[in-house]
Amino acid sequence: MDEMDWEILRELQDNARLSFNELSRRVHLSPPAVAERVRRLETAGVITGYHAEIDAERVGWGVNAFIRMSCYGQHCVLRDPEVPGWPEIREIHRVTGDACSILKVAAESMATFERLIDRLARYGRPSSTMILSTPLPRHALARGE
């Protein structure tokens, strides 16, 4: 990857809906050259998808938290293929340390959140941390110096 690829990635991380024409204007390349670079980045697996960011609170999912799971062995949240399909689960991260995973979750209410904790308890010990606010919701990846 060269500096131009990183410039394209910066622009797409900021707004993935840019047309090739607008993207080419911003990075000072022709639209066909930008389209080819974007296709190459997609084929290489650098760009893995395009997503709409949703404000969970505005759609009624205002209870947000991180849940650390301490479970190991066969009966682990990481080994159950159904858990990623639960509507409250937004992200699952396998981690090092005294926990096996950290889940980012959203719920419609504290009662819904409590039921989620109860469902997770069968896999091990859940420990939750409520998200009060998110001063930096997303930070774009950039070329390391």
PDB file of C-alpha atoms in Angstrom, residues 2 8 24-25 27 39 55 73 75 85 88-89 116 126 128 131 134 140:
ATOM      1  CA  ASP A   2       1.249   3.438  -0.861  1.00  0.00           C
ATOM      2  CA  ILE A   8      -8.352   6.888  -0.334  1.00  0.00           C
ATOM      3  CA  SER A  24     -11.120  11.206  -7.307  1.00  0.00           C
ATOM      4  CA  ARG A  25     -11.518  14.973  -6.894  1.00  0.00           C
ATOM      5  CA  VAL A  27      -7.388  12.610  -3.820  1.00  0.00           C
ATOM      6  CA  ARG A  39     -11.379  -2.593  -6.236  1.00  0.00           C
ATOM      7  CA  ASP A  55     -27.283   5.959  16.760  1.00  0.00           C
ATOM      8  CA  GLY A  73     -13.435 -24.569  27.884  1.00  0.00           C
ATOM      9  CA  HIS A  75     -19.060 -24.114  27.401  1.00  0.00           C
ATOM     10  CA  GLY A  85     -27.047 -13.619  16.416  1.00  0.00           C
ATOM     11  CA  GLU A  88     -28.267  -7.145  21.821  1.00  0.00           C
ATOM     12  CA  ILE A  89     -24.764  -8.278  20.828  1.00  0.00           C
ATOM     13  CA  LEU A 116     -29.134 -10.517  28.651  1.00  0.00           C
ATOM     14  CA  PRO A 126     -20.334 -11.724  33.178  1.00  0.00           C
ATOM     15  CA  SER A 128     -20.605  -5.301  32.961  1.00  0.00           C
ATOM     16  CA  ILE A 131     -21.255   3.215  28.659  1.00  0.00           C
ATOM     17  CA  THR A 134     -18.659   8.110  23.789  1.00  0.00           C
ATOM     18  CA  ALA A 140     -10.078   6.194  11.422  1.00  0.00           C
TER      19      ALA A 140
END
